[in-house]
PDB file of C-alpha atoms in Angstrom:
ATOM      1  CA  MET P   1      84.719  75.180 119.026  1.00 93.00           C
ATOM      2  CA  ILE P   2      82.978  73.875 116.264  1.00 96.00           C
ATOM      3  CA  ARG P   3      80.815  71.081 116.721  1.00 96.00           C
ATOM      4  CA  ALA P   4      78.597  69.487 113.856  1.00 96.00           C
ATOM      5  CA  GLU P   5      76.384  66.150 114.329  1.00 96.00           C
ATOM      6  CA  ALA P   6      74.623  65.291 111.248  1.00 96.00           C
ATOM      7  CA  LEU P   7      74.015  68.768 110.167  1.00 96.00           C
ATOM      8  CA  THR P   8      71.754  68.789 107.038  1.00 96.00           C
ATOM      9  CA  LYS P   9      70.706  71.515 104.594  1.00 96.00           C
ATOM     10  CA  SER P  10      68.644  71.281 101.486  1.00 95.00           C
ATOM     11  CA  PHE P  11      67.173  73.801  99.239  1.00 93.00           C
ATOM     12  CA  GLN P  12      64.172  72.441  97.530  1.00 88.00           C
ATOM     13  CA  ARG P  13      65.423  69.023  96.256  1.00 88.00           C
ATOM     14  CA  THR P  14      69.096  69.462  96.647  1.00 92.00           C
ATOM     15  CA  ARG P  15      70.856  68.798  99.630  1.00 94.00           C
ATOM     16  CA  VAL P  16      73.672  70.431  99.836  1.00 95.00           C
ATOM     17  CA  LEU P  17      74.837  69.336 103.425  1.00 96.00           C
ATOM     18  CA  ASP P  18      74.553  65.708 103.775  1.00 94.00           C
ATOM     19  CA  ALA P  19      74.401  64.618 107.544  1.00 95.00           C
ATOM     20  CA  LEU P  20      78.032  66.322 108.139  1.00 95.00           C
ATOM     21  CA  ASP P  21      79.877  65.238 111.232  1.00 95.00           C
ATOM     22  CA  LEU P  22      82.541  67.896 112.275  1.00 94.00           C
ATOM     23  CA  ALA P  23      84.545  68.971 115.143  1.00 95.00           C
ATOM     24  CA  VAL P  24      87.315  71.918 115.135  1.00 95.00           C
ATOM     25  CA  GLU P  25      89.143  72.270 118.375  1.00 94.00           C
ATOM     26  CA  ASP P  26      90.207  75.789 119.623  1.00 93.00           C
ATOM     27  CA  GLY P  27      93.090  77.152 118.802  1.00 91.00           C
ATOM     28  CA  GLU P  28      93.264  75.075 115.295  1.00 93.00           C
ATOM     29  CA  ARG P  29      93.829  76.708 111.828  1.00 92.00           C
ATOM     30  CA  VAL P  30      91.934  74.672 109.550  1.00 93.00           C
ATOM     31  CA  ALA P  31      91.681  74.723 105.589  1.00 91.00           C
ATOM     32  CA  LEU P  32      88.085  74.311 104.266  1.00 93.00           C
ATOM     33  CA  VAL P  33      88.470  73.270 100.884  1.00 91.00           C
ATOM     34  CA  GLY P  34      86.468  71.437  97.694  1.00 89.00           C
ATOM     35  CA  ALA P  35      85.070  72.003  94.434  1.00 87.00           C
ATOM     36  CA  ASN P  36      82.121  74.935  93.828  1.00 86.00           C
ATOM     37  CA  GLY P  37      79.089  73.360  95.403  1.00 87.00           C
ATOM     38  CA  ALA P  38      80.883  70.796  97.903  1.00 90.00           C
ATOM     39  CA  GLY P  39      78.981  72.957 100.731  1.00 92.00           C
ATOM     40  CA  LYS P  40      81.706  75.117 101.844  1.00 93.00           C
ATOM     41  CA  THR P  41      79.726  78.715 101.724  1.00 91.00           C
ATOM     42  CA  THR P  42      76.634  76.872 102.916  1.00 94.00           C
ATOM     43  CA  LEU P  43      78.323  75.228 105.959  1.00 95.00           C
ATOM     44  CA  ILE P  44      79.978  78.988 106.745  1.00 95.00           C
ATOM     45  CA  ARG P  45      76.307  80.619 106.326  1.00 94.00           C
ATOM     46  CA  CYS P  46      74.790  77.959 108.719  1.00 96.00           C
ATOM     47  CA  LEU P  47      78.166  78.843 111.429  1.00 96.00           C
ATOM     48  CA  LEU P  48      76.869  82.625 111.037  1.00 95.00           C
ATOM     49  CA  GLY P  49      73.374  81.610 111.573  1.00 94.00           C
ATOM     50  CA  GLU P  50      72.191  82.771 108.673  1.00 94.00           C
ATOM     51  CA  TYR P  51      70.727  79.420 107.705  1.00 95.00           C
ATOM     52  CA  THR P  52      67.780  76.650 109.199  1.00 94.00           C
ATOM     53  CA  TYR P  53      69.194  73.426 109.446  1.00 95.00           C
ATOM     54  CA  GLU P  54      68.828  69.921 110.318  1.00 95.00           C
ATOM     55  CA  GLY P  55      71.003  68.500 112.967  1.00 96.00           C
ATOM     56  CA  ARG P  56      73.419  69.852 115.757  1.00 96.00           C
ATOM     57  CA  LEU P  57      75.181  72.672 115.172  1.00 97.00           C
ATOM     58  CA  ALA P  58      77.273  74.854 118.119  1.00 96.00           C
ATOM     59  CA  VAL P  59      80.218  77.499 117.983  1.00 95.00           C
ATOM     60  CA  GLY P  60      81.764  77.930 120.953  1.00 92.00           C
ATOM     61  CA  GLY P  61      78.877  76.009 122.807  1.00 93.00           C
ATOM     62  CA  ARG P  62      76.190  78.259 121.664  1.00 95.00           C
ATOM     63  CA  GLU P  63      73.867  77.341 118.588  1.00 96.00           C
ATOM     64  CA  PRO P  64      74.273  79.767 115.880  1.00 95.00           C
ATOM     65  CA  ARG P  65      70.192  80.295 115.365  1.00 93.00           C
ATOM     66  CA  GLY P  66      69.372  80.914 119.048  1.00 93.00           C
ATOM     67  CA  ALA P  67      72.336  82.951 119.695  1.00 94.00           C
ATOM     68  CA  ARG P  68      73.368  84.408 117.209  1.00 92.00           C
ATOM     69  CA  THR P  69      74.188  87.810 118.521  1.00 90.00           C
ATOM     70  CA  GLU P  70      76.965  86.639 120.795  1.00 91.00           C
ATOM     71  CA  VAL P  71      78.202  83.517 118.002  1.00 93.00           C
ATOM     72  CA  LEU P  72      78.525  87.053 115.790  1.00 90.00           C
ATOM     73  CA  ARG P  73      79.929  89.038 118.314  1.00 89.00           C
ATOM     74  CA  ARG P  74      83.156  86.627 118.972  1.00 90.00           C
ATOM     75  CA  THR P  75      83.597  85.608 115.283  1.00 93.00           C
ATOM     76  CA  GLY P  76      85.269  87.868 112.516  1.00 93.00           C
ATOM     77  CA  PHE P  77      84.151  87.170 108.851  1.00 93.00           C
ATOM     78  CA  VAL P  78      85.653  87.748 105.903  1.00 92.00           C
ATOM     79  CA  PRO P  79      83.149  86.949 102.871  1.00 90.00           C
ATOM     80  CA  GLN P  80      84.992  85.742  99.359  1.00 84.00           C
ATOM     81  CA  LEU P  81      82.335  88.772  97.379  1.00 86.00           C
ATOM     82  CA  PRO P  82      82.280  92.161  99.130  1.00 89.00           C
ATOM     83  CA  PRO P  83      78.646  92.593 100.229  1.00 89.00           C
ATOM     84  CA  PRO P  84      76.913  95.017  97.912  1.00 90.00           C
ATOM     85  CA  LEU P  85      76.680  98.001 100.759  1.00 89.00           C
ATOM     86  CA  ARG P  86      76.000 101.512 100.052  1.00 89.00           C
ATOM     87  CA  MET P  87      77.161 103.161 103.175  1.00 93.00           C
ATOM     88  CA  PRO P  88      80.240 105.209 103.277  1.00 96.00           C
ATOM     89  CA  VAL P  89      83.734 103.867 105.209  1.00 96.00           C
ATOM     90  CA  GLY P  90      83.335 105.753 108.207  1.00 96.00           C
ATOM     91  CA  GLY P  91      79.960 104.435 108.221  1.00 96.00           C
ATOM     92  CA  LEU P  92      80.389 100.855 107.954  1.00 95.00           C
ATOM     93  CA  LEU P  93      83.151 101.087 110.227  1.00 96.00           C
ATOM     94  CA  ALA P  94      81.467 103.011 112.884  1.00 95.00           C
ATOM     95  CA  PHE P  95      78.215 100.113 112.600  1.00 93.00           C
ATOM     96  CA  ALA P  96      80.827  97.061 112.751  1.00 92.00           C
ATOM     97  CA  ALA P  97      82.180  98.365 115.691  1.00 92.00           C
ATOM     98  CA  ALA P  98      78.905  98.929 117.480  1.00 90.00           C
ATOM     99  CA  VAL P  99      77.741  95.440 116.854  1.00 85.00           C
ATOM    100  CA  CYS P 100      80.626  94.565 118.856  1.00 84.00           C
ATOM    101  CA  GLY P 101      80.824  97.018 121.307  1.00 86.00           C
ATOM    102  CA  GLU P 102      84.518  98.242 120.079  1.00 87.00           C
ATOM    103  CA  ARG P 103      85.884 101.537 118.649  1.00 92.00           C
ATOM    104  CA  THR P 104      86.567 102.419 115.183  1.00 94.00           C
ATOM    105  CA  GLY P 105      90.413 102.790 116.109  1.00 95.00           C
ATOM    106  CA  PRO P 106      91.737  99.173 116.076  1.00 95.00           C
ATOM    107  CA  MET P 107      89.892  98.688 112.785  1.00 96.00           C
ATOM    108  CA  GLU P 108      91.941 101.823 111.413  1.00 97.00           C
ATOM    109  CA  ALA P 109      94.893 100.480 112.673  1.00 97.00           C
ATOM    110  CA  VAL P 110      94.482  97.136 110.810  1.00 96.00           C
ATOM    111  CA  ALA P 111      93.630  98.896 107.696  1.00 97.00           C
ATOM    112  CA  THR P 112      96.797 101.161 108.163  1.00 97.00           C
ATOM    113  CA  ARG P 113      98.806  98.254 108.216  1.00 96.00           C
ATOM    114  CA  LEU P 114      97.386  96.689 105.026  1.00 95.00           C
ATOM    115  CA  GLY P 115      98.312  99.573 103.161  1.00 95.00           C
ATOM    116  CA  LEU P 116      94.569 101.667 103.079  1.00 96.00           C
ATOM    117  CA  ASP P 117      94.182 105.135 104.491  1.00 96.00           C
ATOM    118  CA  ALA P 118      90.691 104.340 105.914  1.00 96.00           C
ATOM    119  CA  ARG P 119      90.137 107.960 107.022  1.00 96.00           C
ATOM    120  CA  ALA P 120      90.752 109.475 103.472  1.00 96.00           C
ATOM    121  CA  LEU P 121      88.337 107.026 102.306  1.00 96.00           C
ATOM    122  CA  TRP P 122      85.735 107.834 104.954  1.00 96.00           C
ATOM    123  CA  LYS P 123      83.219 109.837 103.480  1.00 95.00           C
ATOM    124  CA  ARG P 124      83.564 107.313 100.069  1.00 96.00           C
ATOM    125  CA  PRO P 125      80.951 104.622  99.371  1.00 96.00           C
ATOM    126  CA  PHE P 126      82.196 101.314 100.149  1.00 95.00           C
ATOM    127  CA  GLY P 127      80.475 100.107  96.462  1.00 93.00           C
ATOM    128  CA  LYS P 128      82.830 103.012  95.041  1.00 94.00           C
ATOM    129  CA  LEU P 129      86.236 101.386  96.455  1.00 95.00           C
ATOM    130  CA  SER P 130      88.242  99.048  94.180  1.00 93.00           C
ATOM    131  CA  GLY P 131      88.506  95.157  95.008  1.00 91.00           C
ATOM    132  CA  GLY P 132      91.317  95.589  97.012  1.00 91.00           C
ATOM    133  CA  GLN P 133      90.150  98.566  99.078  1.00 94.00           C
ATOM    134  CA  LYS P 134      87.174  96.431  99.873  1.00 94.00           C
ATOM    135  CA  GLN P 135      89.066  93.253 100.951  1.00 94.00           C
ATOM    136  CA  LYS P 136      91.238  95.410 103.007  1.00 95.00           C
ATOM    137  CA  LEU P 137      88.616  97.024 104.718  1.00 96.00           C
ATOM    138  CA  LEU P 138      86.727  93.806 105.263  1.00 95.00           C
ATOM    139  CA  ILE P 139      89.526  92.324 106.732  1.00 95.00           C
ATOM    140  CA  ALA P 140      90.335  95.138 109.023  1.00 96.00           C
ATOM    141  CA  ILE P 141      86.955  94.809 110.380  1.00 95.00           C
ATOM    142  CA  ALA P 142      87.546  90.999 110.876  1.00 94.00           C
ATOM    143  CA  LEU P 143      91.179  91.827 112.832  1.00 94.00           C
ATOM    144  CA  GLY P 144      90.162  94.903 114.256  1.00 94.00           C
ATOM    145  CA  ARG P 145      87.995  93.537 117.223  1.00 91.00           C
ATOM    146  CA  ALA P 146      88.459  90.623 119.943  1.00 89.00           C
ATOM    147  CA  CYS P 147      87.111  87.521 118.538  1.00 90.00           C
ATOM    148  CA  ASP P 148      87.331  83.813 119.492  1.00 91.00           C
ATOM    149  CA  LEU P 149      86.622  82.406 115.625  1.00 95.00           C
ATOM    150  CA  LEU P 150      87.933  83.970 112.342  1.00 95.00           C
ATOM    151  CA  VAL P 151      85.945  82.336 109.378  1.00 95.00           C
ATOM    152  CA  LEU P 152      87.773  83.477 106.090  1.00 92.00           C
ATOM    153  CA  ASP P 153      86.571  82.756 102.368  1.00 89.00           C
ATOM    154  CA  GLU P 154      89.176  83.108  99.957  1.00 83.00           C
ATOM    155  CA  PRO P 155      90.516  86.301 102.275  1.00 84.00           C
ATOM    156  CA  ALA P 156      94.050  87.135 100.267  1.00 80.00           C
ATOM    157  CA  ALA P 157      92.058  86.940  96.482  1.00 77.00           C
ATOM    158  CA  ASN P 158      92.288  90.776  96.127  1.00 79.00           C
ATOM    159  CA  LEU P 159      95.588  91.616  98.132  1.00 86.00           C
ATOM    160  CA  ASP P 160      98.736  92.626  96.586  1.00 89.00           C
ATOM    161  CA  PRO P 161     102.061  90.851  97.546  1.00 88.00           C
ATOM    162  CA  GLN P 162     102.926  93.513 100.167  1.00 90.00           C
ATOM    163  CA  ALA P 163      99.402  93.230 101.699  1.00 91.00           C
ATOM    164  CA  ARG P 164      99.378  89.730 101.861  1.00 89.00           C
ATOM    165  CA  ARG P 165     102.693  89.808 103.975  1.00 89.00           C
ATOM    166  CA  ALA P 166     100.793  92.218 106.654  1.00 92.00           C
ATOM    167  CA  PHE P 167      97.933  89.931 106.196  1.00 92.00           C
ATOM    168  CA  PHE P 168      99.948  86.627 107.589  1.00 90.00           C
ATOM    169  CA  ALA P 169     101.814  88.943 109.961  1.00 90.00           C
ATOM    170  CA  LEU P 170      98.418  89.563 111.354  1.00 92.00           C
ATOM    171  CA  LEU P 171      97.104  86.614 111.326  1.00 90.00           C
ATOM    172  CA  ALA P 172     100.418  85.190 113.162  1.00 89.00           C
ATOM    173  CA  GLU P 173      99.330  87.509 116.178  1.00 89.00           C
ATOM    174  CA  ARG P 174      95.949  86.024 116.916  1.00 89.00           C
ATOM    175  CA  PRO P 175      98.313  82.604 118.101  1.00 85.00           C
ATOM    176  CA  HIS P 176      94.740  81.499 120.209  1.00 89.00           C
ATOM    177  CA  ALA P 177      92.338  82.252 117.750  1.00 91.00           C
ATOM    178  CA  THR P 178      90.444  79.070 115.863  1.00 94.00           C
ATOM    179  CA  MET P 179      90.528  79.811 112.353  1.00 94.00           C
ATOM    180  CA  LEU P 180      88.869  78.507 109.417  1.00 95.00           C
ATOM    181  CA  ILE P 181      90.139  79.365 105.801  1.00 92.00           C
ATOM    182  CA  SER P 182      87.757  78.529 102.792  1.00 90.00           C
ATOM    183  CA  SER P 183      89.377  77.917  99.428  1.00 83.00           C
ATOM    184  CA  HIS P 184      88.815  76.027  96.755  1.00 77.00           C
ATOM    185  CA  ARG P 185      92.400  75.291  96.233  1.00 74.00           C
ATOM    186  CA  ILE P 186      94.618  74.005  98.626  1.00 76.00           C
ATOM    187  CA  ASP P 187      97.990  74.957  97.296  1.00 72.00           C
ATOM    188  CA  GLU P 188      96.294  78.874  98.371  1.00 72.00           C
ATOM    189  CA  VAL P 189      95.923  78.261 101.797  1.00 78.00           C
ATOM    190  CA  ALA P 190      98.279  74.554 102.410  1.00 76.00           C
ATOM    191  CA  GLN P 191     101.203  76.937 104.306  1.00 78.00           C
ATOM    192  CA  LEU P 192      98.676  79.444 106.209  1.00 82.00           C
ATOM    193  CA  VAL P 193      97.162  76.186 108.390  1.00 88.00           C
ATOM    194  CA  SER P 194      97.818  72.699 110.467  1.00 87.00           C
ATOM    195  CA  ARG P 195      94.825  70.728 109.389  1.00 91.00           C
ATOM    196  CA  VAL P 196      92.581  70.248 105.821  1.00 92.00           C
ATOM    197  CA  ILE P 197      89.147  69.499 105.661  1.00 93.00           C
ATOM    198  CA  GLU P 198      88.267  68.792 102.067  1.00 92.00           C
ATOM    199  CA  LEU P 199      84.060  68.979 101.303  1.00 93.00           C
ATOM    200  CA  ASP P 200      82.285  67.253  98.587  1.00 93.00           C
ATOM    201  CA  ARG P 201      78.535  66.757  97.885  1.00 92.00           C
ATOM    202  CA  GLY P 202      78.448  67.971 101.601  1.00 94.00           C
ATOM    203  CA  LYS P 203      80.248  65.450 103.498  1.00 94.00           C
ATOM    204  CA  VAL P 204      83.619  65.284 104.570  1.00 94.00           C
ATOM    205  CA  VAL P 205      86.137  63.169 102.499  1.00 94.00           C
ATOM    206  CA  LEU P 206      89.603  64.284 103.702  1.00 92.00           C
ATOM    207  CA  ASP P 207      90.284  65.056 106.867  1.00 92.00           C
ATOM    208  CA  ASP P 208      94.220  65.508 107.296  1.00 90.00           C
ATOM    209  CA  ARG P 209      96.909  66.988 109.303  1.00 86.00           C
ATOM    210  CA  VAL P 210      99.578  69.473 107.480  1.00 78.00           C
ATOM    211  CA  ALA P 211     102.904  69.116 108.729  1.00 68.00           C
ATOM    212  CA  GLY P 212     105.863  71.724 107.903  1.00 58.00           C
ATOM    213  CA  THR P 213     103.736  75.085 107.412  1.00 64.00           C
ATOM    214  CA  ALA P 214     105.572  77.623 107.481  1.00 64.00           C
ATOM    215  CA  ALA P 215     105.315  80.234 110.350  1.00 79.00           C
ATOM    216  CA  LEU P 216     102.836  83.212 109.317  1.00 83.00           C
ATOM    217  CA  ASP P 217     104.811  85.695 109.999  1.00 84.00           C
ATOM    218  CA  ALA P 218     108.288  84.238 107.753  1.00 87.00           C
ATOM    219  CA  VAL P 219     109.561  86.450 105.209  1.00 90.00           C
ATOM    220  CA  LEU P 220     111.788  84.844 102.515  1.00 92.00           C
ATOM    221  CA  ARG P 221     114.546  86.597 100.980  1.00 94.00           C
ATOM    222  CA  CYS P 222     114.536  85.706  97.147  1.00 95.00           C
ATOM    223  CA  ARG P 223     117.037  86.520  94.663  1.00 95.00           C
ATOM    224  CA  VAL P 224     116.297  85.556  90.569  1.00 95.00           C
ATOM    225  CA  GLU P 225     118.510  85.671  87.658  1.00 95.00           C
ATOM    226  CA  LEU P 226     117.211  85.174  84.362  1.00 94.00           C
ATOM    227  CA  VAL P 227     119.517  83.494  81.656  1.00 93.00           C
ATOM    228  CA  GLN P 228     118.508  87.114  79.191  1.00 92.00           C
ATOM    229  CA  PRO P 229     116.449  89.933  79.629  1.00 91.00           C
ATOM    230  CA  SER P 230     112.556  88.971  79.657  1.00 92.00           C
ATOM    231  CA  PRO P 231     109.783  91.642  79.833  1.00 92.00           C
ATOM    232  CA  ALA P 232     107.442  88.763  80.934  1.00 93.00           C
ATOM    233  CA  ALA P 233     109.180  87.306  83.575  1.00 93.00           C
ATOM    234  CA  ALA P 234     110.281  91.369  84.885  1.00 93.00           C
ATOM    235  CA  GLY P 235     106.449  92.036  84.549  1.00 93.00           C
ATOM    236  CA  ALA P 236     105.652  89.341  86.577  1.00 93.00           C
ATOM    237  CA  LEU P 237     108.432  89.763  89.140  1.00 94.00           C
ATOM    238  CA  ALA P 238     107.432  93.402  89.426  1.00 93.00           C
ATOM    239  CA  SER P 239     103.994  92.587  90.794  1.00 91.00           C
ATOM    240  CA  TRP P 240     105.474  90.834  93.204  1.00 93.00           C
ATOM    241  CA  GLY P 241     107.234  93.767  94.285  1.00 91.00           C
ATOM    242  CA  PHE P 242     110.786  92.885  93.196  1.00 94.00           C
ATOM    243  CA  ALA P 243     113.463  95.248  92.092  1.00 92.00           C
ATOM    244  CA  ALA P 244     115.589  94.861  88.977  1.00 91.00           C
ATOM    245  CA  SER P 245     119.368  95.622  88.988  1.00 84.00           C
ATOM    246  CA  GLY P 246     122.410  95.240  86.342  1.00 76.00           C
ATOM    247  CA  ASP P 247     121.123  94.641  82.904  1.00 84.00           C
ATOM    248  CA  GLY P 248     117.505  93.344  83.700  1.00 86.00           C
ATOM    249  CA  ARG P 249     118.563  90.169  84.367  1.00 91.00           C
ATOM    250  CA  VAL P 250     118.859  89.821  87.983  1.00 94.00           C
ATOM    251  CA  PHE P 251     116.100  90.734  90.592  1.00 95.00           C
ATOM    252  CA  GLU P 252     115.597  90.747  94.169  1.00 94.00           C
ATOM    253  CA  GLY P 253     112.466  91.000  96.518  1.00 93.00           C
ATOM    254  CA  ALA P 254     110.543  89.605  99.634  1.00 92.00           C
ATOM    255  CA  ILE P 255     107.789  87.295  99.556  1.00 92.00           C
ATOM    256  CA  ALA P 256     105.864  85.986 102.955  1.00 90.00           C
ATOM    257  CA  GLY P 257     106.448  82.269 104.178  1.00 87.00           C
ATOM    258  CA  PRO P 258     103.065  81.234 103.478  1.00 87.00           C
ATOM    259  CA  ASP P 259     103.055  82.730  99.739  1.00 88.00           C
ATOM    260  CA  ARG P 260     105.891  80.545  98.471  1.00 88.00           C
ATOM    261  CA  LEU P 261     104.004  77.810  96.788  1.00 84.00           C
ATOM    262  CA  ARG P 262     101.900  80.821  95.628  1.00 86.00           C
ATOM    263  CA  PHE P 263     105.139  82.549  94.404  1.00 91.00           C
ATOM    264  CA  LEU P 264     106.730  79.429  92.807  1.00 90.00           C
ATOM    265  CA  GLY P 265     103.486  78.372  90.670  1.00 88.00           C
ATOM    266  CA  ALA P 266     103.349  82.136  89.537  1.00 89.00           C
ATOM    267  CA  ILE P 267     106.895  82.229  87.849  1.00 92.00           C
ATOM    268  CA  ALA P 268     106.805  78.278  87.108  1.00 92.00           C
ATOM    269  CA  ARG P 269     106.058  79.149  83.519  1.00 92.00           C
ATOM    270  CA  TYR P 270     109.330  80.980  83.228  1.00 94.00           C
ATOM    271  CA  ALA P 271     111.312  78.353  84.446  1.00 91.00           C
ATOM    272  CA  GLY P 272     112.951  77.433  81.063  1.00 91.00           C
ATOM    273  CA  GLN P 273     114.608  81.261  81.526  1.00 92.00           C
ATOM    274  CA  LEU P 274     115.641  80.891  85.022  1.00 93.00           C
ATOM    275  CA  ARG P 275     119.594  80.892  85.833  1.00 93.00           C
ATOM    276  CA  VAL P 276     119.294  81.199  89.489  1.00 94.00           C
ATOM    277  CA  LEU P 277     116.411  81.066  91.880  1.00 95.00           C
ATOM    278  CA  ALA P 278     117.291  81.333  95.725  1.00 95.00           C
ATOM    279  CA  LEU P 279     114.880  81.597  98.687  1.00 93.00           C
ATOM    280  CA  GLU P 280     116.408  82.139 102.318  1.00 92.00           C
ATOM    281  CA  GLU P 281     114.073  82.960 105.294  1.00 87.00           C
ATOM    282  CA  GLU P 282     114.856  85.471 107.227  1.00 81.00           C
ATOM    283  CA  ARG P 283     116.133  85.532 110.451  1.00 68.00           C
ATOM    284  CA  ARG P 284     113.933  86.816 113.332  1.00 63.00           C
ATOM    285  CA  SER P 285     115.068  88.528 116.285  1.00 55.00           C
TER     286      SER P 285
END
């Protein structure tokens, strides 16, 4: 799906991609990680045909600059930062659907699953939406159409836990799509992918397979019992949609399987207040 050979990109005297070699096969789910400035965003922009470069690059057998329309038609992209668009939500969906020869209906359906009623916001300017609403709409545009490659840059950063669970389930429904998920934190994406590629100074410094990843549509039932009531811990659990019972020491809820590391990291600061922490994967019929 992706082939890069000696891919090089410089800005003035700064070389951001340094003779990078990379191959991603059809259907692979790959995490692209690295510190800020490692070259992740530049690589993505090259894949989308936004930058000129030296070396060779192909996406689905096509050169991104010379066949940009064809490449973008088969690529779903979710940027890390939403673009500064002024058009209303309805106009944005109509434009995105027209570019790829699709209808807005499937995009609206994806937005609904993420907890966003696109019709209720149809005339509102995109720039007036909240960060979470923008992210849901951009995800809906990327996943609400047929595509062979998904390029996702910190895709779930602004999503609430319920929307994250729906997002992971949507990804699970695309088992044959190639996914390139960019992040600066490996723990945020380790459970989503089968392969991790780390960039540093424009070169691949790590290329490894990931074992034991959670199913994207897995759901974990969770029970937390505190030693004593704690408003801080209760607030943290409430942000994950957990409900309190009894005297405020017991909490129950559900988290998406791929979010288990993120959840454990979020409550680690309250480890001294935990009496019980139980996670059990729901059985799927």
